[in-house]
Amino acid sequence: MSAGHAPSYYAATANAWESIPAVAEPANVDIAVIGGGFTGLSAALACAEKGFKVALYEAQRIGFGASGRNGGQLIPGLRWSMREIETEFGHDRAKAIFDLAYGAVGRVHDRIQKHRIACDLKSGHLEAAYKTAHFENMQRDAEFLARAYGWSADIVQPKDMRRHINGGGYHGAIYDPRGGHFHPLNYALGLAQAARDAGVVIYENSRVNLPDVKAHTIILATDTWMGELAPDLGRYTVPIMNYNIATAPLPHADALLPSDAAVADSRFVLNYFRLSADKRLLFGGGEKYVQRPPADIGAFVRKHIVKVFPSLADTAIDYAWGGAVGVTMNRLPHLGRRQASSGQTIFFAHGFSGHGALVTTLAGELLAEAVAGTMERFDVFASLPQRPFPGGRLLARPLATLGLLWYALRDRI
Ligand SMILES: Cc1cc2nc3c(=O)[nH]c(=O)nc-3n(C[C@H](O)[C@H](O)[C@H](O)COP(=O)(O)OP(=O)(O)OC[C@H]3O[C@@H](n4cnc5c(N)ncnc54)[C@H](O)[C@@H]3O)c2cc1C
């Protein structure tokens, strides 16, 4: 078990990583990165590769946040379909967004290969339709993506679902062979090792504030903690608590998910699941809009599991944990740059809205390009329209909660 992480399946199966002592005296560097998740690690590594002197500060352990606890689902693209993106932004902007967002798959694969990161990478992602109307919409999206952008995925008819899932009652799916899944904490630790090898000085157990760091440029990569460092930026996201479990290893695991794809369904509060390397079912389901966790996370998630796999009603759950997903108003990420009164330049990236496993690695690289003065690709994301949640500091979360509950209710109608 890797101490200092949430008590998850991932912490229990983490690759060796010695805890790094807390910062005593902040290093004198060009760039200070705050946050040791995928975004901060990718940014620090890419900055070091460009020749900058970099320090990374992590309040707890590398991968302590969402990056070390997520579903490990590698879902190409953003939360919006390319059809929605093109309708909203027109073809030229949509093409620039496509190149980056779908190109993120290749960036993650390159990192894993180049740095030999042992993180159980598997191919294949399935988006399963919860309702027939969802399937019709998903088919239109998939056909458009193939026709306009040359990104083809398989349309799986309801009668063929058993090739992928034995259970569920789903109404068809889209299978993307370029999606997949991985062990997220081991990917984060691998990125951290690569960053150290490239010269980044990493401090764990080091919760810092903006005035604590000495650097002309600061990269804020603290996702759901953003409000503690920059209260105005914190208003662009709300944290949605999401829960995961790992069953005991299953003797018939391959029969449940024969193609070994990662599956996410089309509900607003989605279920997502996949097999681990040691043949457990890893299942995420159920959200809470208050920070307090359910008294029994395993029982809370099991309610969702049995709807998909009734045969697992009594299967032992070995690990259960939760994490906060940083969600923006429009579910697109929020990247930007600002000048602090201290004269320091601050870059930030947060709010990946449940689609962060791939796009964060790309965002880190865009941050590094921007720090080096090349803004073009960074601006593709930084120019996406974003608004803070309404209601100010006290009311933003309750109002957002009401809105989210409404969408969750629509799944049940
Ligand atoms: C339960 C769950 C399931 C998810 N499943 C998926 C999935 O299957 N697929 C997918 O694409 N996305 C998924 N996501 C989303 C994805 O995990 C995130 O978008 C992504 O990990 C965000 O990475 P990050 O580096 O920006 O933030 P984080 O990983 O949260 O990192 C932020 C870090 O900043 C540190 N920090 C905070 N304050 C300070 C400070 N003052 N000083 C120093 N350090 C500080 C924190 O300790 C933390 O480690 C999921 C998220 C959750 C919570």
Coordinates of N, CA and C and ligand atoms in Angstrom, one line a residue, residues 34-39 57-59 64-67 69-73 206-208 221-223 225 229 242 244 272 323-325 352 354-357 360, ligand 1:
I34 N 2.5 24.0 -9.3 CA 1.8 23.7 -8.0 C 0.7 22.6 -8.4
G35 N 0.9 21.4 -7.8 CA 0.0 20.3 -8.1 C 0.7 19.1 -8.8
G36 N 0.6 18.0 -8.1 CA 1.3 16.8 -8.7 C 0.4 15.8 -9.2
G37 N -0.6 16.2 -10.0 CA -1.4 15.3 -10.8 C -1.0 15.3 -12.2
F38 N -1.8 14.7 -13.1 CA -1.4 14.5 -14.5 C -1.0 15.9 -15.1
T39 N -1.9 17.0 -14.8 CA -1.6 18.3 -15.5 C -0.3 18.8 -15.0
Y57 N 5.5 21.4 -6.7 CA 5.1 21.3 -5.3 C 3.8 20.5 -5.2
E58 N 3.8 19.4 -4.4 CA 2.6 18.6 -4.2 C 2.2 18.6 -2.8
A59 N 1.0 19.0 -2.4 CA 0.5 19.1 -1.0 C 0.6 17.8 -0.3
F64 N -2.1 12.2 -5.5 CA -3.1 12.2 -4.4 C -4.5 12.6 -4.9
G65 N -4.6 13.5 -5.8 CA -5.9 14.0 -6.2 C -6.6 13.1 -7.2
A66 N -7.4 13.6 -8.1 CA -8.2 12.8 -9.1 C -7.3 11.9 -9.9
S67 N -6.0 12.4 -10.2 CA -5.2 11.6 -11.1 C -4.8 10.2 -10.5
R69 N -6.9 8.4 -8.5 CA -8.1 7.7 -8.0 C -9.1 7.5 -9.1
N70 N -8.9 7.9 -10.3 CA -10.0 8.0 -11.3 C -10.2 6.6 -11.9
G71 N -11.2 6.6 -12.8 CA -11.6 5.3 -13.4 C -10.6 4.7 -14.4
G72 N -9.6 5.5 -14.7 CA -8.6 5.0 -15.7 C -9.1 4.8 -17.1
Q73 N -10.3 5.4 -17.4 CA -10.9 5.3 -18.7 C -10.3 6.3 -19.7
S206 N 4.0 19.2 0.5 CA 4.4 20.6 0.5 C 3.2 21.4 0.0
R207 N 2.3 21.7 0.9 CA 1.1 22.6 0.5 C 1.7 24.0 0.4
V208 N 1.7 24.6 -0.7 CA 2.2 26.0 -0.8 C 1.1 26.9 -1.3
A221 N -1.9 23.9 -11.2 CA -2.5 22.6 -11.7 C -3.1 21.9 -10.5
T222 N -4.0 22.6 -9.8 CA -4.5 22.1 -8.5 C -6.0 21.7 -8.6
D223 N -6.6 21.7 -9.8 CA -7.9 21.3 -10.1 C -8.9 21.7 -9.0
W225 N -8.8 22.0 -6.0 CA -8.3 22.9 -4.9 C -8.0 24.3 -5.4
L229 N -6.1 28.6 -3.7 CA -4.9 29.4 -4.1 C -5.4 30.7 -4.8
N242 N -17.4 11.5 -6.6 CA -17.7 10.3 -7.4 C -17.0 9.1 -6.8
N244 N -15.8 4.9 -6.4 CA -15.3 3.7 -7.1 C -15.1 2.5 -6.2
Y272 N -19.3 3.6 -14.9 CA -18.2 3.2 -15.8 C -17.4 2.1 -15.1
G323 N -13.5 10.4 -5.0 CA -12.6 11.5 -5.4 C -13.5 12.6 -5.9
A324 N -12.9 13.8 -6.0 CA -13.7 15.0 -6.5 C -13.4 15.3 -8.0
V325 N -14.4 15.3 -8.8 CA -14.3 15.7 -10.2 C -14.5 17.2 -10.3
F352 N -11.5 19.6 -16.1 CA -11.6 18.7 -17.2 C -12.9 17.9 -17.2
G354 N -14.4 15.3 -15.9 CA -14.5 13.9 -16.0 C -13.9 13.3 -17.3
H355 N -13.3 14.2 -18.1 CA -12.5 13.7 -19.3 C -11.1 14.1 -19.2
G356 N -10.4 13.8 -18.0 CA -9.1 14.4 -17.8 C -8.0 13.4 -18.0
A357 N -8.3 12.1 -18.1 CA -7.2 11.1 -18.2 C -6.3 11.3 -19.4
T360 N -5.4 16.0 -19.9 CA -4.5 16.6 -18.9 C -3.0 16.6 -19.4
Ligands
LIG1 C1 -13.5 9.3 -9.0 C2 -13.0 10.0 -10.3 C3 -13.1 9.2 -11.5 C4 -12.7 9.8 -12.7 N1 -12.6 9.0 -13.8 C5 -12.1 9.4 -15.0 C6 -11.9 8.6 -16.1 O1 -12.2 7.4 -16.0 N2 -11.5 9.1 -17.3 C7 -11.1 10.4 -17.4 O2 -10.7 10.8 -18.5 N3 -11.2 11.2 -16.3 C8 -11.6 10.8 -15.1 N4 -11.7 11.6 -14.0 C9 -11.2 13.0 -14.1 C10 -9.6 13.0 -14.1 O3 -9.2 12.1 -13.1 C11 -9.2 14.5 -13.8 O4 -9.7 15.3 -14.8 C12 -7.6 14.6 -13.8 O5 -7.0 13.6 -13.0 C13 -7.3 16.0 -13.2 O6 -5.9 16.0 -13.1 P1 -5.2 17.3 -12.5 O7 -3.7 17.0 -12.5 O8 -5.6 18.5 -13.2 O9 -5.7 17.4 -11.0 P2 -5.4 16.4 -9.7 O10 -5.0 15.1 -10.1 O11 -6.6 16.5 -8.8 O12 -4.1 17.1 -9.0 C14 -4.2 18.3 -8.3 C15 -3.1 18.1 -7.2 O13 -2.9 19.4 -6.6 C16 -2.5 19.2 -5.3 N5 -2.6 20.4 -4.5 C17 -3.8 21.0 -4.2 N6 -3.6 22.2 -3.5 C18 -2.2 22.3 -3.4 C19 -1.3 23.3 -2.8 N7 -1.8 24.4 -2.2 N8 0.0 23.1 -2.9 C20 0.5 22.0 -3.6 N9 -0.3 21.0 -4.1 C21 -1.6 21.2 -4.1 C22 -3.4 18.1 -4.8 O14 -3.0 17.4 -3.7 C23 -3.5 17.2 -6.1 O15 -2.6 16.1 -6.0 C24 -12.1 11.1 -12.8 C25 -12.1 11.8 -11.6 C26 -12.5 11.3 -10.4 C27 -12.3 12.1 -9.1

